């Protein structure tokens, strides 16, 4: 069964610190992996997208990595800010159908001053 | 401004009373989709549409209907809502293709069925 699992479920860090969120997936064949940021009460917003051949992608203080062999991805946030408090969702698309998308349940990140 | 809009944003209704949640996008996207988000479960796809008059079931289509008569609109219809359809609903759109294009989400509709 195609699955996307994220860890940790929730994380609290102090402002200015770095953190790394994890995503493991079993979706196969694999097409692409995205990370979304979802603020409370808002729709998800795309941060990065990586295809099979890419192993890292940056968007400002966000850096995503992908290891397609081990089916793992991480999202690293550098020098966290209060506005980084949100849920981060890993989404994996399978190649077998352009419309099949599997969402992880997200990591709830809280940045404390 | 490129965006996906949903209406209403909040809705409280009673079991069995038909309702429609509208979704509209101004980016000329072919692909549109509806999701529901429940605590601990992540987003689950209800229905999707690859283009006008082309719709298909997602992972949790039971109790929902959709239509795609125009490219920009993709309404979600609950013919007879039940309490288990209480959830946060998101509409999304993107260009068609192999799925590497960014998917844009609407602001969400919080539905409560009593």
mmCIF file with all atom_site columns, C-alpha atoms in Angstrom:
data_model
loop_
_atom_site.group_PDB
_atom_site.id
_atom_site.type_symbol
_atom_site.label_atom_id
_atom_site.label_alt_id
_atom_site.label_comp_id
_atom_site.label_asym_id
_atom_site.label_entity_id
_atom_site.label_seq_id
_atom_site.pdbx_PDB_ins_code
_atom_site.Cartn_x
_atom_site.Cartn_y
_atom_site.Cartn_z
_atom_site.occupancy
_atom_site.B_iso_or_equiv
_atom_site.pdbx_formal_charge
_atom_site.auth_seq_id
_atom_site.auth_comp_id
_atom_site.auth_asym_id
_atom_site.auth_atom_id
_atom_site.pdbx_PDB_model_num
ATOM 1   C CA . UNK A 1 1   ? 0.000   0.000  0.000   1.00 0.00 ? 1   UNK A CA 1
ATOM 2   C CA . UNK A 1 2   ? 1.345   3.440  -0.918  1.00 0.00 ? 2   UNK A CA 1
ATOM 3   C CA . UNK A 1 3   ? 2.073   5.447  2.187   1.00 0.00 ? 3   UNK A CA 1
ATOM 4   C CA . UNK A 1 4   ? 3.760   8.629  3.319   1.00 0.00 ? 4   UNK A CA 1
ATOM 5   C CA . UNK A 1 5   ? 4.870   8.868  6.939   1.00 0.00 ? 5   UNK A CA 1
ATOM 6   C CA . UNK A 1 6   ? 6.218   11.975 8.602   1.00 0.00 ? 6   UNK A CA 1
ATOM 7   C CA . UNK A 1 7   ? 8.127   12.442 11.813  1.00 0.00 ? 7   UNK A CA 1
ATOM 8   C CA . UNK A 1 8   ? 7.996   13.871 14.307  1.00 0.00 ? 8   UNK A CA 1
ATOM 9   C CA . UNK A 1 9   ? 4.270   14.521 14.645  1.00 0.00 ? 9   UNK A CA 1
ATOM 10  C CA . UNK A 1 10  ? 5.017   17.743 16.453  1.00 0.00 ? 10  UNK A CA 1
ATOM 11  C CA . UNK A 1 11  ? 8.098   19.743 17.312  1.00 0.00 ? 11  UNK A CA 1
ATOM 12  C CA . UNK A 1 12  ? 8.795   22.788 19.467  1.00 0.00 ? 12  UNK A CA 1
ATOM 13  C CA . UNK A 1 13  ? 12.032  24.751 19.038  1.00 0.00 ? 13  UNK A CA 1
ATOM 14  C CA . UNK A 1 14  ? 13.345  28.136 20.041  1.00 0.00 ? 14  UNK A CA 1
ATOM 15  C CA . UNK A 1 15  ? 13.481  31.001 17.591  1.00 0.00 ? 15  UNK A CA 1
ATOM 16  C CA . UNK A 1 16  ? 16.763  31.089 15.712  1.00 0.00 ? 16  UNK A CA 1
ATOM 17  C CA . UNK A 1 17  ? 17.418  27.355 15.991  1.00 0.00 ? 17  UNK A CA 1
ATOM 18  C CA . UNK A 1 18  ? 17.570  24.912 13.086  1.00 0.00 ? 18  UNK A CA 1
ATOM 19  C CA . UNK A 1 19  ? 15.386  21.847 12.695  1.00 0.00 ? 19  UNK A CA 1
ATOM 20  C CA . UNK A 1 20  ? 14.877  18.917 10.363  1.00 0.00 ? 20  UNK A CA 1
ATOM 21  C CA . UNK A 1 21  ? 11.627  17.209 9.516   1.00 0.00 ? 21  UNK A CA 1
ATOM 22  C CA . UNK A 1 22  ? 11.497  13.712 8.074   1.00 0.00 ? 22  UNK A CA 1
ATOM 23  C CA . UNK A 1 23  ? 9.359   12.029 5.442   1.00 0.00 ? 23  UNK A CA 1
ATOM 24  C CA . UNK A 1 24  ? 9.474   8.339  4.503   1.00 0.00 ? 24  UNK A CA 1
ATOM 25  C CA . UNK A 1 25  ? 7.408   6.978  1.667   1.00 0.00 ? 25  UNK A CA 1
ATOM 26  C CA . UNK A 1 26  ? 6.608   3.700  -0.020  1.00 0.00 ? 26  UNK A CA 1
ATOM 27  C CA . UNK A 1 27  ? 4.958   5.147  -3.146  1.00 0.00 ? 27  UNK A CA 1
ATOM 28  C CA . UNK A 1 28  ? 6.199   3.336  -6.221  1.00 0.00 ? 28  UNK A CA 1
ATOM 29  C CA . UNK A 1 29  ? 6.798   4.048  -8.992  1.00 0.00 ? 29  UNK A CA 1
ATOM 30  C CA . UNK A 1 30  ? 7.758   7.491  -7.809  1.00 0.00 ? 30  UNK A CA 1
ATOM 31  C CA . UNK A 1 31  ? 7.221   10.694 -9.741  1.00 0.00 ? 31  UNK A CA 1
ATOM 32  C CA . UNK A 1 32  ? 7.890   13.630 -7.433  1.00 0.00 ? 32  UNK A CA 1
ATOM 33  C CA . UNK A 1 33  ? 7.898   14.764 -3.824  1.00 0.00 ? 33  UNK A CA 1
ATOM 34  C CA . UNK A 1 34  ? 6.724   18.116 -2.522  1.00 0.00 ? 34  UNK A CA 1
ATOM 35  C CA . UNK A 1 35  ? 6.860   19.873 0.788   1.00 0.00 ? 35  UNK A CA 1
ATOM 36  C CA . UNK A 1 36  ? 4.025   22.204 1.718   1.00 0.00 ? 36  UNK A CA 1
ATOM 37  C CA . UNK A 1 37  ? 3.657   24.699 4.545   1.00 0.00 ? 37  UNK A CA 1
ATOM 38  C CA . UNK A 1 38  ? 0.193   25.065 6.019   1.00 0.00 ? 38  UNK A CA 1
ATOM 39  C CA . UNK A 1 39  ? -0.526  27.912 8.392   1.00 0.00 ? 39  UNK A CA 1
ATOM 40  C CA . UNK A 1 40  ? -3.400  27.399 10.806  1.00 0.00 ? 40  UNK A CA 1
ATOM 41  C CA . UNK A 1 41  ? -6.712  27.991 9.051   1.00 0.00 ? 41  UNK A CA 1
ATOM 42  C CA . UNK A 1 42  ? -5.122  28.388 5.623   1.00 0.00 ? 42  UNK A CA 1
ATOM 43  C CA . UNK A 1 43  ? -4.568  26.201 2.600   1.00 0.00 ? 43  UNK A CA 1
ATOM 44  C CA . UNK A 1 44  ? -1.193  24.504 2.034   1.00 0.00 ? 44  UNK A CA 1
ATOM 45  C CA . UNK A 1 45  ? 1.433   26.483 0.131   1.00 0.00 ? 45  UNK A CA 1
ATOM 46  C CA . UNK A 1 46  ? 4.136   24.786 -1.907  1.00 0.00 ? 46  UNK A CA 1
ATOM 47  C CA . UNK A 1 47  ? 7.717   25.110 -0.627  1.00 0.00 ? 47  UNK A CA 1
ATOM 48  C CA . UNK A 1 48  ? 9.697   22.739 -2.822  1.00 0.00 ? 48  UNK A CA 1
ATOM 49  C CA . UNK A 1 49  ? 9.197   20.026 -5.391  1.00 0.00 ? 49  UNK A CA 1
ATOM 50  C CA . UNK A 1 50  ? 11.747  17.383 -6.340  1.00 0.00 ? 50  UNK A CA 1
ATOM 51  C CA . UNK A 1 51  ? 11.719  14.765 -9.034  1.00 0.00 ? 51  UNK A CA 1
ATOM 52  C CA . UNK A 1 52  ? 13.502  11.432 -9.029  1.00 0.00 ? 52  UNK A CA 1
ATOM 53  C CA . UNK A 1 53  ? 16.759  12.881 -10.331 1.00 0.00 ? 53  UNK A CA 1
ATOM 54  C CA . UNK A 1 54  ? 16.996  15.726 -7.817  1.00 0.00 ? 54  UNK A CA 1
ATOM 55  C CA . UNK A 1 55  ? 18.443  15.229 -4.369  1.00 0.00 ? 55  UNK A CA 1
ATOM 56  C CA . UNK A 1 56  ? 18.287  18.726 -2.949  1.00 0.00 ? 56  UNK A CA 1
ATOM 57  C CA . UNK A 1 57  ? 16.213  21.852 -3.456  1.00 0.00 ? 57  UNK A CA 1
ATOM 58  C CA . UNK A 1 58  ? 16.308  25.124 -1.564  1.00 0.00 ? 58  UNK A CA 1
ATOM 59  C CA . UNK A 1 59  ? 13.759  27.858 -1.048  1.00 0.00 ? 59  UNK A CA 1
ATOM 60  C CA . UNK A 1 60  ? 15.220  30.567 1.150   1.00 0.00 ? 60  UNK A CA 1
ATOM 61  C CA . UNK A 1 61  ? 15.768  29.109 4.629   1.00 0.00 ? 61  UNK A CA 1
ATOM 62  C CA . UNK A 1 62  ? 14.086  25.866 3.615   1.00 0.00 ? 62  UNK A CA 1
ATOM 63  C CA . UNK A 1 63  ? 16.181  23.064 2.130   1.00 0.00 ? 63  UNK A CA 1
ATOM 64  C CA . UNK A 1 64  ? 14.653  19.777 1.089   1.00 0.00 ? 64  UNK A CA 1
ATOM 65  C CA . UNK A 1 65  ? 16.651  16.636 0.383   1.00 0.00 ? 65  UNK A CA 1
ATOM 66  C CA . UNK A 1 66  ? 15.589  13.459 -1.330  1.00 0.00 ? 66  UNK A CA 1
ATOM 67  C CA . UNK A 1 67  ? 17.103  9.979  -1.340  1.00 0.00 ? 67  UNK A CA 1
ATOM 68  C CA . UNK A 1 68  ? 15.068  8.045  -3.890  1.00 0.00 ? 68  UNK A CA 1
ATOM 69  C CA . UNK A 1 69  ? 16.954  4.821  -3.113  1.00 0.00 ? 69  UNK A CA 1
ATOM 70  C CA . UNK A 1 70  ? 15.933  4.755  0.552   1.00 0.00 ? 70  UNK A CA 1
ATOM 71  C CA . UNK A 1 71  ? 12.660  6.592  -0.149  1.00 0.00 ? 71  UNK A CA 1
ATOM 72  C CA . UNK A 1 72  ? 13.392  9.299  2.380   1.00 0.00 ? 72  UNK A CA 1
ATOM 73  C CA . UNK A 1 73  ? 13.143  13.056 2.305   1.00 0.00 ? 73  UNK A CA 1
ATOM 74  C CA . UNK A 1 74  ? 13.920  15.732 4.832   1.00 0.00 ? 74  UNK A CA 1
ATOM 75  C CA . UNK A 1 75  ? 13.069  19.397 5.174   1.00 0.00 ? 75  UNK A CA 1
ATOM 76  C CA . UNK A 1 76  ? 15.676  21.474 6.958   1.00 0.00 ? 76  UNK A CA 1
ATOM 77  C CA . UNK A 1 77  ? 14.745  24.891 8.311   1.00 0.00 ? 77  UNK A CA 1
ATOM 78  C CA . UNK A 1 78  ? 17.606  27.218 9.100   1.00 0.00 ? 78  UNK A CA 1
ATOM 79  C CA . UNK A 1 79  ? 17.525  30.056 11.636  1.00 0.00 ? 79  UNK A CA 1
ATOM 80  C CA . UNK A 1 80  ? 13.870  29.537 12.443  1.00 0.00 ? 80  UNK A CA 1
ATOM 81  C CA . UNK A 1 81  ? 11.502  32.466 12.776  1.00 0.00 ? 81  UNK A CA 1
ATOM 82  C CA . UNK A 1 82  ? 8.194   32.789 14.585  1.00 0.00 ? 82  UNK A CA 1
ATOM 83  C CA . UNK A 1 83  ? 6.448   32.818 11.200  1.00 0.00 ? 83  UNK A CA 1
ATOM 84  C CA . UNK A 1 84  ? 7.743   29.309 10.564  1.00 0.00 ? 84  UNK A CA 1
ATOM 85  C CA . UNK A 1 85  ? 5.180   28.015 13.061  1.00 0.00 ? 85  UNK A CA 1
ATOM 86  C CA . UNK A 1 86  ? 2.923   25.876 10.893  1.00 0.00 ? 86  UNK A CA 1
ATOM 87  C CA . UNK A 1 87  ? 2.264   22.336 9.749   1.00 0.00 ? 87  UNK A CA 1
ATOM 88  C CA . UNK A 1 88  ? 4.649   20.941 7.149   1.00 0.00 ? 88  UNK A CA 1
ATOM 89  C CA . UNK A 1 89  ? 3.223   18.360 4.816   1.00 0.00 ? 89  UNK A CA 1
ATOM 90  C CA . UNK A 1 90  ? 5.113   15.905 2.646   1.00 0.00 ? 90  UNK A CA 1
ATOM 91  C CA . UNK A 1 91  ? 3.286   14.901 -0.536  1.00 0.00 ? 91  UNK A CA 1
ATOM 92  C CA . UNK A 1 92  ? 4.369   12.150 -2.900  1.00 0.00 ? 92  UNK A CA 1
ATOM 93  C CA . UNK A 1 93  ? 3.058   11.589 -6.400  1.00 0.00 ? 93  UNK A CA 1
ATOM 94  C CA . UNK A 1 94  ? 3.184   8.246  -8.084  1.00 0.00 ? 94  UNK A CA 1
ATOM 95  C CA . UNK A 1 95  ? 4.176   7.851  -11.716 1.00 0.00 ? 95  UNK A CA 1
ATOM 96  C CA . UNK A 1 96  ? 1.477   5.320  -12.526 1.00 0.00 ? 96  UNK A CA 1
ATOM 97  C CA . UNK A 1 97  ? -1.214  7.988  -12.566 1.00 0.00 ? 97  UNK A CA 1
ATOM 98  C CA . UNK A 1 98  ? -0.694  11.727 -12.895 1.00 0.00 ? 98  UNK A CA 1
ATOM 99  C CA . UNK A 1 99  ? -3.539  12.300 -10.480 1.00 0.00 ? 99  UNK A CA 1
ATOM 100 C CA . UNK A 1 100 ? -2.522  9.925  -7.650  1.00 0.00 ? 100 UNK A CA 1
ATOM 101 C CA . UNK A 1 101 ? -1.136  11.981 -4.814  1.00 0.00 ? 101 UNK A CA 1
ATOM 102 C CA . UNK A 1 102 ? -0.445  10.736 -1.296  1.00 0.00 ? 102 UNK A CA 1
ATOM 103 C CA . UNK A 1 103 ? -0.330  13.231 1.561   1.00 0.00 ? 103 UNK A CA 1
ATOM 104 C CA . UNK A 1 104 ? 1.509   12.717 4.803   1.00 0.00 ? 104 UNK A CA 1
ATOM 105 C CA . UNK A 1 105 ? -0.302  13.716 7.979   1.00 0.00 ? 105 UNK A CA 1
ATOM 106 C CA . UNK A 1 106 ? 2.165   16.526 8.604   1.00 0.00 ? 106 UNK A CA 1
ATOM 107 C CA . UNK A 1 107 ? 4.538   17.750 11.290  1.00 0.00 ? 107 UNK A CA 1
ATOM 108 C CA . UNK A 1 108 ? 3.243   20.498 13.518  1.00 0.00 ? 108 UNK A CA 1
ATOM 109 C CA . UNK A 1 109 ? 6.141   22.920 14.152  1.00 0.00 ? 109 UNK A CA 1
ATOM 110 C CA . UNK A 1 110 ? 5.978   25.562 16.883  1.00 0.00 ? 110 UNK A CA 1
ATOM 111 C CA . UNK A 1 111 ? 8.629   28.229 17.180  1.00 0.00 ? 111 UNK A CA 1
ATOM 112 C CA . UNK A 1 112 ? 8.924   29.786 20.638  1.00 0.00 ? 112 UNK A CA 1
ATOM 113 C CA . UNK A 1 113 ? 10.496  33.214 21.239  1.00 0.00 ? 113 UNK A CA 1
ATOM 114 C CA . UNK B 2 1   ? -3.736  37.897 -8.435  1.00 0.00 ? 1   UNK B CA 1
ATOM 115 C CA . UNK B 2 2   ? -3.567  34.179 -9.173  1.00 0.00 ? 2   UNK B CA 1
ATOM 116 C CA . UNK B 2 3   ? -5.750  32.377 -6.701  1.00 0.00 ? 3   UNK B CA 1
ATOM 117 C CA . UNK B 2 4   ? -8.218  29.657 -5.836  1.00 0.00 ? 4   UNK B CA 1
ATOM 118 C CA . UNK B 2 5   ? -11.336 30.859 -4.059  1.00 0.00 ? 5   UNK B CA 1
ATOM 119 C CA . UNK B 2 6   ? -13.840 28.849 -2.086  1.00 0.00 ? 6   UNK B CA 1
ATOM 120 C CA . UNK B 2 7   ? -17.225 29.748 -0.693  1.00 0.00 ? 7   UNK B CA 1
ATOM 121 C CA . UNK B 2 8   ? -18.448 29.630 1.924   1.00 0.00 ? 8   UNK B CA 1
ATOM 122 C CA . UNK B 2 9   ? -15.450 29.629 4.250   1.00 0.00 ? 9   UNK B CA 1
ATOM 123 C CA . UNK B 2 10  ? -17.513 28.374 7.158   1.00 0.00 ? 10  UNK B CA 1
ATOM 124 C CA . UNK B 2 11  ? -20.778 26.461 7.130   1.00 0.00 ? 11  UNK B CA 1
ATOM 125 C CA . UNK B 2 12  ? -22.899 24.843 9.801   1.00 0.00 ? 12  UNK B CA 1
ATOM 126 C CA . UNK B 2 13  ? -25.760 22.720 8.530   1.00 0.00 ? 13  UNK B CA 1
ATOM 127 C CA . UNK B 2 14  ? -27.996 19.854 9.560   1.00 0.00 ? 14  UNK B CA 1
ATOM 128 C CA . UNK B 2 15  ? -28.083 16.255 8.423   1.00 0.00 ? 15  UNK B CA 1
ATOM 129 C CA . UNK B 2 16  ? -29.756 15.759 5.066   1.00 0.00 ? 16  UNK B CA 1
ATOM 130 C CA . UNK B 2 17  ? -29.837 19.357 3.888   1.00 0.00 ? 17  UNK B CA 1
ATOM 131 C CA . UNK B 2 18  ? -28.199 19.563 0.477   1.00 0.00 ? 18  UNK B CA 1
ATOM 132 C CA . UNK B 2 19  ? -25.326 21.981 0.150   1.00 0.00 ? 19  UNK B CA 1
ATOM 133 C CA . UNK B 2 20  ? -22.797 23.124 -2.418  1.00 0.00 ? 20  UNK B CA 1
ATOM 134 C CA . UNK B 2 21  ? -19.301 24.457 -1.816  1.00 0.00 ? 21  UNK B CA 1
ATOM 135 C CA . UNK B 2 22  ? -18.044 26.485 -4.741  1.00 0.00 ? 22  UNK B CA 1
ATOM 136 C CA . UNK B 2 23  ? -14.477 26.576 -6.014  1.00 0.00 ? 23  UNK B CA 1
ATOM 137 C CA . UNK B 2 24  ? -13.099 28.885 -8.659  1.00 0.00 ? 24  UNK B CA 1
ATOM 138 C CA . UNK B 2 25  ? -9.598  29.452 -10.049 1.00 0.00 ? 25  UNK B CA 1
ATOM 139 C CA . UNK B 2 26  ? -8.328  32.222 -12.309 1.00 0.00 ? 26  UNK B CA 1
ATOM 140 C CA . UNK B 2 27  ? -5.144  30.548 -13.567 1.00 0.00 ? 27  UNK B CA 1
ATOM 141 C CA . UNK B 2 28  ? -6.671  28.646 -16.507 1.00 0.00 ? 28  UNK B CA 1
ATOM 142 C CA . UNK B 2 29  ? -5.673  25.363 -14.876 1.00 0.00 ? 29  UNK B CA 1
ATOM 143 C CA . UNK B 2 30  ? -6.947  22.150 -16.387 1.00 0.00 ? 30  UNK B CA 1
ATOM 144 C CA . UNK B 2 31  ? -6.643  20.063 -13.228 1.00 0.00 ? 31  UNK B CA 1
ATOM 145 C CA . UNK B 2 32  ? -8.820  20.700 -10.191 1.00 0.00 ? 32  UNK B CA 1
ATOM 146 C CA . UNK B 2 33  ? -9.339  18.641 -7.090  1.00 0.00 ? 33  UNK B CA 1
ATOM 147 C CA . UNK B 2 34  ? -11.213 18.485 -3.797  1.00 0.00 ? 34  UNK B CA 1
ATOM 148 C CA . UNK B 2 35  ? -9.683  17.273 -0.529  1.00 0.00 ? 35  UNK B CA 1
ATOM 149 C CA . UNK B 2 36  ? -10.860 16.866 2.991   1.00 0.00 ? 36  UNK B CA 1
ATOM 150 C CA . UNK B 2 37  ? -8.542  17.261 5.955   1.00 0.00 ? 37  UNK B CA 1
ATOM 151 C CA . UNK B 2 38  ? -9.206  15.557 9.253   1.00 0.00 ? 38  UNK B CA 1
ATOM 152 C CA . UNK B 2 39  ? -6.993  15.543 12.357  1.00 0.00 ? 39  UNK B CA 1
ATOM 153 C CA . UNK B 2 40  ? -4.259  12.923 12.160  1.00 0.00 ? 40  UNK B CA 1
ATOM 154 C CA . UNK B 2 41  ? -5.254  11.749 8.687   1.00 0.00 ? 41  UNK B CA 1
ATOM 155 C CA . UNK B 2 42  ? -3.746  14.317 6.373   1.00 0.00 ? 42  UNK B CA 1
ATOM 156 C CA . UNK B 2 43  ? -5.482  15.491 3.231   1.00 0.00 ? 43  UNK B CA 1
ATOM 157 C CA . UNK B 2 44  ? -7.485  12.902 1.356   1.00 0.00 ? 44  UNK B CA 1
ATOM 158 C CA . UNK B 2 45  ? -8.645  13.364 -2.194  1.00 0.00 ? 45  UNK B CA 1
ATOM 159 C CA . UNK B 2 46  ? -12.406 13.290 -2.763  1.00 0.00 ? 46  UNK B CA 1
ATOM 160 C CA . UNK B 2 47  ? -12.751 13.942 -6.486  1.00 0.00 ? 47  UNK B CA 1
ATOM 161 C CA . UNK B 2 48  ? -10.600 15.372 -9.207  1.00 0.00 ? 48  UNK B CA 1
ATOM 162 C CA . UNK B 2 49  ? -11.068 16.700 -12.700 1.00 0.00 ? 49  UNK B CA 1
ATOM 163 C CA . UNK B 2 50  ? -8.508  16.633 -15.491 1.00 0.00 ? 50  UNK B CA 1
ATOM 164 C CA . UNK B 2 51  ? -10.489 19.066 -17.633 1.00 0.00 ? 51  UNK B CA 1
ATOM 165 C CA . UNK B 2 52  ? -13.986 20.283 -18.485 1.00 0.00 ? 52  UNK B CA 1
ATOM 166 C CA . UNK B 2 53  ? -16.557 17.488 -18.304 1.00 0.00 ? 53  UNK B CA 1
ATOM 167 C CA . UNK B 2 54  ? -13.867 15.038 -17.087 1.00 0.00 ? 54  UNK B CA 1
ATOM 168 C CA . UNK B 2 55  ? -14.163 14.029 -13.443 1.00 0.00 ? 55  UNK B CA 1
ATOM 169 C CA . UNK B 2 56  ? -13.082 10.994 -11.464 1.00 0.00 ? 56  UNK B CA 1
ATOM 170 C CA . UNK B 2 57  ? -13.225 9.609  -7.955  1.00 0.00 ? 57  UNK B CA 1
ATOM 171 C CA . UNK B 2 58  ? -10.415 10.101 -5.498  1.00 0.00 ? 58  UNK B CA 1
ATOM 172 C CA . UNK B 2 59  ? -9.843  8.088  -2.338  1.00 0.00 ? 59  UNK B CA 1
ATOM 173 C CA . UNK B 2 60  ? -12.968 9.088  -0.396  1.00 0.00 ? 60  UNK B CA 1
ATOM 174 C CA . UNK B 2 61  ? -15.746 9.955  -2.891  1.00 0.00 ? 61  UNK B CA 1
ATOM 175 C CA . UNK B 2 62  ? -18.710 8.454  -0.997  1.00 0.00 ? 62  UNK B CA 1
ATOM 176 C CA . UNK B 2 63  ? -21.388 11.031 -0.213  1.00 0.00 ? 63  UNK B CA 1
ATOM 177 C CA . UNK B 2 64  ? -20.014 13.658 -2.593  1.00 0.00 ? 64  UNK B CA 1
ATOM 178 C CA . UNK B 2 65  ? -20.659 14.784 -6.145  1.00 0.00 ? 65  UNK B CA 1
ATOM 179 C CA . UNK B 2 66  ? -18.821 17.208 -8.384  1.00 0.00 ? 66  UNK B CA 1
ATOM 180 C CA . UNK B 2 67  ? -19.294 18.820 -11.768 1.00 0.00 ? 67  UNK B CA 1
ATOM 181 C CA . UNK B 2 68  ? -16.957 20.578 -14.196 1.00 0.00 ? 68  UNK B CA 1
ATOM 182 C CA . UNK B 2 69  ? -19.037 22.482 -16.699 1.00 0.00 ? 69  UNK B CA 1
ATOM 183 C CA . UNK B 2 70  ? -16.534 25.315 -16.967 1.00 0.00 ? 70  UNK B CA 1
ATOM 184 C CA . UNK B 2 71  ? -12.776 25.286 -16.708 1.00 0.00 ? 71  UNK B CA 1
ATOM 185 C CA . UNK B 2 72  ? -12.594 27.740 -13.847 1.00 0.00 ? 72  UNK B CA 1
ATOM 186 C CA . UNK B 2 73  ? -15.289 26.247 -11.563 1.00 0.00 ? 73  UNK B CA 1
ATOM 187 C CA . UNK B 2 74  ? -15.415 22.937 -9.709  1.00 0.00 ? 74  UNK B CA 1
ATOM 188 C CA . UNK B 2 75  ? -18.248 22.826 -7.166  1.00 0.00 ? 75  UNK B CA 1
ATOM 189 C CA . UNK B 2 76  ? -18.487 20.146 -4.484  1.00 0.00 ? 76  UNK B CA 1
ATOM 190 C CA . UNK B 2 77  ? -22.006 18.918 -3.776  1.00 0.00 ? 77  UNK B CA 1
ATOM 191 C CA . UNK B 2 78  ? -23.214 17.100 -0.700  1.00 0.00 ? 78  UNK B CA 1
ATOM 192 C CA . UNK B 2 79  ? -26.669 15.792 -1.573  1.00 0.00 ? 79  UNK B CA 1
ATOM 193 C CA . UNK B 2 80  ? -27.467 14.547 1.933   1.00 0.00 ? 80  UNK B CA 1
ATOM 194 C CA . UNK B 2 81  ? -24.766 15.602 4.386   1.00 0.00 ? 81  UNK B CA 1
ATOM 195 C CA . UNK B 2 82  ? -24.066 13.458 7.424   1.00 0.00 ? 82  UNK B CA 1
ATOM 196 C CA . UNK B 2 83  ? -22.081 14.218 10.592  1.00 0.00 ? 83  UNK B CA 1
ATOM 197 C CA . UNK B 2 84  ? -19.104 12.163 9.371   1.00 0.00 ? 84  UNK B CA 1
ATOM 198 C CA . UNK B 2 85  ? -18.668 14.743 6.618   1.00 0.00 ? 85  UNK B CA 1
ATOM 199 C CA . UNK B 2 86  ? -17.799 17.374 9.198   1.00 0.00 ? 86  UNK B CA 1
ATOM 200 C CA . UNK B 2 87  ? -14.334 18.357 8.065   1.00 0.00 ? 87  UNK B CA 1
ATOM 201 C CA . UNK B 2 88  ? -12.084 21.001 6.551   1.00 0.00 ? 88  UNK B CA 1
ATOM 202 C CA . UNK B 2 89  ? -12.349 21.017 2.771   1.00 0.00 ? 89  UNK B CA 1
ATOM 203 C CA . UNK B 2 90  ? -9.790  22.302 0.298   1.00 0.00 ? 90  UNK B CA 1
ATOM 204 C CA . UNK B 2 91  ? -10.071 22.881 -3.394  1.00 0.00 ? 91  UNK B CA 1
ATOM 205 C CA . UNK B 2 92  ? -6.873  22.890 -5.443  1.00 0.00 ? 92  UNK B CA 1
ATOM 206 C CA . UNK B 2 93  ? -5.822  23.426 -9.025  1.00 0.00 ? 93  UNK B CA 1
ATOM 207 C CA . UNK B 2 94  ? -2.754  23.046 -11.215 1.00 0.00 ? 94  UNK B CA 1
ATOM 208 C CA . UNK B 2 95  ? -1.791  22.725 -14.833 1.00 0.00 ? 95  UNK B CA 1
ATOM 209 C CA . UNK B 2 96  ? -2.350  19.278 -16.307 1.00 0.00 ? 96  UNK B CA 1
ATOM 210 C CA . UNK B 2 97  ? 0.623   17.053 -17.041 1.00 0.00 ? 97  UNK B CA 1
ATOM 211 C CA . UNK B 2 98  ? 2.755   14.632 -15.075 1.00 0.00 ? 98  UNK B CA 1
ATOM 212 C CA . UNK B 2 99  ? 2.166   16.367 -11.796 1.00 0.00 ? 99  UNK B CA 1
ATOM 213 C CA . UNK B 2 100 ? 5.347   18.369 -11.417 1.00 0.00 ? 100 UNK B CA 1
ATOM 214 C CA . UNK B 2 101 ? 3.518   21.626 -11.548 1.00 0.00 ? 101 UNK B CA 1
ATOM 215 C CA . UNK B 2 102 ? 2.730   23.481 -8.361  1.00 0.00 ? 102 UNK B CA 1
ATOM 216 C CA . UNK B 2 103 ? -0.701  22.770 -6.947  1.00 0.00 ? 103 UNK B CA 1
ATOM 217 C CA . UNK B 2 104 ? -2.469  25.841 -5.597  1.00 0.00 ? 104 UNK B CA 1
ATOM 218 C CA . UNK B 2 105 ? -4.872  25.425 -2.719  1.00 0.00 ? 105 UNK B CA 1
ATOM 219 C CA . UNK B 2 106 ? -7.884  27.475 -1.770  1.00 0.00 ? 106 UNK B CA 1
ATOM 220 C CA . UNK B 2 107 ? -8.292  28.913 1.739   1.00 0.00 ? 107 UNK B CA 1
ATOM 221 C CA . UNK B 2 108 ? -10.487 26.051 2.920   1.00 0.00 ? 108 UNK B CA 1
ATOM 222 C CA . UNK B 2 109 ? -14.115 25.574 3.929   1.00 0.00 ? 109 UNK B CA 1
ATOM 223 C CA . UNK B 2 110 ? -14.859 24.416 7.445   1.00 0.00 ? 110 UNK B CA 1
ATOM 224 C CA . UNK B 2 111 ? -18.049 22.393 7.378   1.00 0.00 ? 111 UNK B CA 1
ATOM 225 C CA . UNK B 2 112 ? -19.962 21.227 10.424  1.00 0.00 ? 112 UNK B CA 1
ATOM 226 C CA . UNK B 2 113 ? -22.890 18.842 9.968   1.00 0.00 ? 113 UNK B CA 1
ATOM 227 C CA . UNK B 2 114 ? -25.113 18.528 13.032  1.00 0.00 ? 114 UNK B CA 1
#
